[in-house]
């Protein structure tokens, strides 16, 4: 009976939240958010274009980089419209179906980015520990299979959670804690038994990110062991330098993710501003910093970008 009473007051509309206590200056805050989103999306699209159009980038490492930048774009675009919609005071409302779709893309691309980082760790392991077999192990066909597997692995586990949400009644407040939809946020508004979603979601989170983190750690243990066995001291920094950008990419994904998880589970009574800022950092930092890091650290990518944005005659003089 309680279930049917709850169903009768079910609403398909939710209300997004901007930055608490700063609603009066949302239109000013929207400017830096626009700039950050612009930098992230344009930066990732630019490097993707450089990798796609330049045959010299058609190598395993750059294929994996393209997957990483694609995942970054997938994390940014689903949140862009709703975040700016809230900050510009256009509307705080979001219908249930668009909310679920947005949620699906955010979580899927987040898992995909973690999986791609694992594939990149394997790429560095093969390149440093088995350089003579690199071309035979990481063939284009195998890389394509890894990419397809990363997409399916990221999307399929999310589908049961999204389907379950369509059957839940929402009898609590319909105000979400963020400017976009997250599963851990919307599930708190349900007035039914959510044990499956909670346990299954936690299981998938621990399994995927735990497995990926363990795989990355093991790969780099082997890489470090191999580099330390190199006789020449001059060769060691060169070998490790190829991993610096990758280690930065791992840190800027996992550190905000771990911070957000800690806040959600152990700081539920903290200021809403803390939750909002951590969520925005988690979604904005990787897409913005990844293209910057790889543009700075990777000389080949940097030259490709310069070649793209400068006239041909001027570029030849810069070389």
XYZ file of C-alpha atoms in Angstrom:
319
model
C 0.000 0.000 0.000
C 2.827 2.382 0.861
C 4.360 1.674 -2.548
C 1.186 2.639 -4.407
C 0.783 5.782 -2.321
C 4.335 6.714 -3.209
C 3.694 5.957 -6.864
C 0.735 8.287 -6.906
C 2.969 11.245 -6.057
C 5.748 10.178 -8.428
C 6.989 13.052 -10.560
C 9.053 12.888 -13.724
C 10.708 16.241 -13.048
C 13.788 16.885 -10.930
C 15.405 20.149 -9.881
C 19.106 20.699 -10.324
C 21.219 22.619 -7.836
C 23.882 25.150 -8.649
C 26.523 26.273 -6.159
C 24.910 26.637 -2.698
C 25.036 30.078 -1.054
C 26.240 31.634 -4.324
C 22.966 31.668 -6.262
C 23.021 35.472 -6.533
C 26.251 35.429 -8.549
C 25.582 32.321 -10.659
C 25.692 34.404 -13.831
C 29.234 35.507 -12.932
C 30.314 32.006 -11.938
C 29.051 30.735 -15.295
C 31.840 32.608 -17.105
C 34.769 30.599 -15.671
C 32.727 27.420 -16.083
C 32.222 28.262 -19.770
C 35.949 28.864 -20.166
C 36.841 25.584 -18.435
C 34.390 23.584 -20.550
C 35.626 25.343 -23.694
C 39.258 24.527 -22.890
C 38.446 20.893 -22.173
C 36.268 20.225 -25.219
C 38.368 22.208 -27.704
C 41.628 20.768 -26.347
C 40.454 17.171 -26.624
C 38.874 17.687 -30.047
C 42.042 19.371 -31.347
C 44.310 16.491 -30.314
C 41.806 13.951 -31.665
C 41.862 15.795 -34.999
C 45.671 15.848 -35.032
C 45.856 12.098 -34.330
C 43.209 11.275 -36.930
C 44.576 13.388 -39.802
C 48.315 12.787 -39.368
C 49.502 9.297 -40.468
C 52.587 9.549 -38.243
C 50.265 9.319 -35.222
C 48.736 6.030 -36.368
C 50.598 4.030 -33.730
C 49.296 2.009 -30.739
C 50.170 4.644 -28.128
C 48.288 7.381 -29.979
C 45.300 5.138 -30.643
C 44.993 4.676 -26.882
C 45.436 8.415 -26.370
C 42.588 9.015 -28.830
C 40.386 6.697 -26.735
C 41.336 8.661 -23.605
C 40.464 12.013 -25.177
C 37.219 10.575 -26.558
C 36.277 9.458 -23.033
C 37.124 12.941 -21.720
C 34.760 14.515 -24.248
C 32.109 11.984 -23.277
C 32.429 13.070 -19.632
C 32.219 16.786 -20.452
C 29.456 17.090 -23.041
C 26.596 15.408 -21.092
C 27.022 17.862 -18.207
C 27.659 21.046 -20.212
C 24.058 21.910 -21.072
C 22.569 21.275 -17.624
C 25.389 23.054 -15.739
C 25.154 26.194 -17.860
C 21.358 25.966 -17.793
C 21.418 26.196 -13.989
C 24.121 28.861 -13.763
C 22.430 31.094 -16.330
C 19.072 30.833 -14.500
C 17.396 29.474 -17.620
C 15.828 26.582 -15.755
C 16.632 24.179 -12.944
C 14.214 21.525 -14.153
C 15.230 18.304 -15.852
C 12.892 15.538 -16.931
C 13.428 11.981 -15.755
C 14.399 10.469 -19.138
C 17.066 13.097 -19.993
C 18.326 12.757 -16.418
C 18.774 8.981 -16.796
C 20.464 9.398 -20.195
C 22.855 11.995 -18.774
C 23.587 9.737 -15.819
C 24.286 6.805 -18.139
C 26.833 8.725 -20.217
C 28.612 10.248 -17.202
C 29.114 6.917 -15.444
C 29.859 4.960 -18.641
C 32.555 7.325 -19.870
C 34.024 7.499 -16.372
C 34.438 3.708 -16.359
C 35.708 3.851 -19.939
C 38.431 6.339 -19.008
C 39.593 4.054 -16.215
C 39.651 1.077 -18.597
C 41.592 3.032 -21.227
C 44.189 3.989 -18.618
C 44.609 0.277 -17.879
C 45.100 -0.410 -21.608
C 47.651 2.412 -21.767
C 49.538 0.882 -18.838
C 49.710 -2.389 -20.777
C 50.934 -0.438 -23.821
C 53.784 1.116 -21.794
C 54.595 -2.283 -20.272
C 54.972 -3.900 -23.699
C 56.917 -0.922 -25.107
C 59.467 -0.910 -22.267
C 59.649 -4.576 -21.223
C 59.182 -6.232 -24.648
C 60.150 -3.584 -27.242
C 61.028 -6.126 -29.962
C 57.559 -7.712 -29.774
C 55.677 -4.392 -29.503
C 54.436 -4.298 -33.101
C 53.371 -7.946 -33.104
C 51.518 -7.773 -29.765
C 49.690 -4.468 -30.261
C 48.410 -4.862 -33.806
C 45.693 -2.513 -35.152
C 43.161 -5.344 -35.007
C 43.958 -6.057 -31.364
C 43.775 -2.365 -30.470
C 40.353 -2.126 -32.154
C 39.150 -5.099 -30.090
C 40.468 -3.464 -26.917
C 38.587 -0.268 -27.793
C 35.316 -2.110 -28.452
C 35.747 -4.106 -25.251
C 36.388 -0.894 -23.267
C 33.126 0.611 -24.558
C 31.027 -2.510 -23.905
C 32.658 -3.098 -20.514
C 31.805 0.446 -19.466
C 28.226 0.621 -20.752
C 26.704 -2.802 -20.099
C 26.999 -2.870 -16.273
C 25.291 0.548 -16.039
C 22.164 -0.553 -17.937
C 20.599 -2.615 -15.081
C 20.885 0.362 -12.720
C 19.233 2.692 -15.224
C 16.409 0.218 -15.939
C 15.723 -0.219 -12.233
C 15.412 3.529 -11.765
C 12.508 3.690 -14.220
C 10.412 1.522 -11.858
C 11.154 3.414 -8.633
C 8.733 5.890 -7.016
C 10.217 9.204 -5.873
C 8.338 10.464 -2.845
C 11.123 12.507 -1.268
C 12.282 15.931 -2.355
C 12.981 16.093 -6.078
C 15.916 18.463 -5.600
C 19.235 16.975 -6.725
C 22.527 17.919 -5.081
C 24.369 18.813 -8.298
C 23.929 20.578 -11.613
C 23.680 17.212 -13.358
C 22.370 13.722 -12.581
C 24.430 11.118 -10.734
C 23.156 7.703 -9.685
C 24.334 8.045 -6.073
C 22.449 11.351 -5.881
C 19.116 10.376 -7.413
C 18.902 7.032 -5.582
C 18.601 8.943 -2.306
C 15.263 10.359 -3.458
C 13.672 6.934 -3.887
C 11.105 5.792 -1.303
C 11.410 2.076 -2.071
C 13.905 -0.684 -1.394
C 17.144 0.333 -3.132
C 19.410 -2.406 -1.754
C 20.022 -3.896 -5.197
C 21.090 -0.576 -6.714
C 23.279 0.268 -3.724
C 24.987 -3.131 -3.463
C 25.264 -3.691 -7.227
C 26.553 -0.145 -7.828
C 29.169 -0.481 -5.085
C 30.191 -3.910 -6.409
C 30.668 -2.595 -9.961
C 32.581 0.434 -8.674
C 34.970 -1.635 -6.553
C 35.362 -4.354 -9.197
C 36.096 -2.025 -12.107
C 38.180 0.680 -10.478
C 39.816 -1.806 -8.130
C 40.747 -4.144 -10.989
C 41.963 -1.257 -13.166
C 44.016 0.278 -10.349
C 45.556 -3.117 -9.531
C 46.370 -3.754 -13.201
C 48.006 -0.334 -13.524
C 50.027 -0.908 -10.348
C 51.238 -4.349 -11.458
C 52.156 -3.043 -14.922
C 54.263 -0.273 -13.439
C 55.955 -2.602 -10.998
C 57.154 -4.629 -13.994
C 58.071 -1.425 -15.846
C 60.099 -0.121 -12.887
C 61.821 -3.481 -12.484
C 62.702 -3.534 -16.178
C 63.987 0.060 -16.161
C 66.159 -0.554 -13.078
C 67.738 -3.496 -14.867
C 68.887 -1.247 -17.708
C 72.662 -0.988 -17.403
C 73.083 2.598 -18.549
C 72.061 5.357 -16.125
C 71.370 7.575 -19.123
C 68.707 5.206 -20.457
C 66.690 5.077 -17.234
C 65.399 8.685 -17.185
C 64.533 8.447 -20.889
C 62.484 5.291 -20.341
C 60.680 6.681 -17.290
C 60.061 10.036 -18.975
C 57.702 8.330 -21.441
C 55.485 7.415 -18.460
C 55.279 10.845 -16.773
C 52.259 12.060 -18.751
C 50.470 8.785 -18.164
C 51.075 8.865 -14.394
C 49.654 12.408 -14.311
C 46.560 11.205 -16.206
C 46.062 8.411 -13.655
C 46.391 10.798 -10.726
C 43.986 13.418 -12.073
C 41.322 10.747 -12.599
C 41.730 8.660 -9.446
C 42.489 11.369 -6.856
C 39.259 13.378 -7.482
C 37.299 10.116 -7.814
C 38.560 8.835 -4.462
C 37.939 12.236 -2.894
C 34.357 12.320 -4.191
C 33.703 8.774 -2.919
C 35.068 9.669 0.533
C 32.881 12.765 0.690
C 29.764 10.826 -0.362
C 30.291 7.977 2.116
C 32.025 9.549 5.118
C 31.171 13.263 4.971
C 27.442 13.207 4.301
C 26.874 16.035 6.784
C 29.583 18.260 5.334
C 28.677 21.539 3.703
C 26.768 21.101 0.397
C 29.408 23.311 -1.164
C 32.029 20.594 -0.495
C 29.943 17.952 -2.310
C 29.280 20.250 -5.265
C 32.914 21.342 -5.668
C 34.234 17.761 -5.418
C 31.751 16.585 -8.066
C 32.706 19.395 -10.437
C 36.415 18.758 -9.881
C 35.900 15.060 -10.632
C 34.155 15.751 -13.952
C 36.119 18.802 -15.119
C 39.732 18.199 -14.067
C 40.549 15.150 -16.287
C 39.056 16.566 -19.546
C 40.819 19.901 -19.022
C 44.235 18.738 -17.785
C 44.777 15.656 -19.984
C 45.166 17.570 -23.276
C 47.307 20.202 -21.542
C 49.624 17.597 -19.994
C 50.067 15.634 -23.204
C 50.556 18.822 -25.238
C 53.320 19.935 -22.892
C 55.058 16.582 -22.333
C 54.670 14.998 -25.775
C 56.810 16.829 -28.326
C 55.142 15.086 -31.270
C 51.645 16.131 -30.213
C 52.851 19.657 -29.528
C 54.316 19.912 -33.040
C 51.105 18.522 -34.510
C 49.024 21.190 -32.749
C 51.418 23.975 -33.815
C 51.273 22.689 -37.386
C 47.464 22.717 -37.226
C 47.039 26.268 -35.899
C 49.816 28.034 -37.803
C 50.126 28.794 -41.533
C 52.268 26.321 -43.461
C 54.965 28.835 -44.332
C 55.282 30.048 -40.756
C 55.349 26.464 -39.436
C 58.280 25.560 -41.680
C 60.286 28.438 -40.207
C 59.389 27.356 -36.636
C 60.745 23.855 -37.259
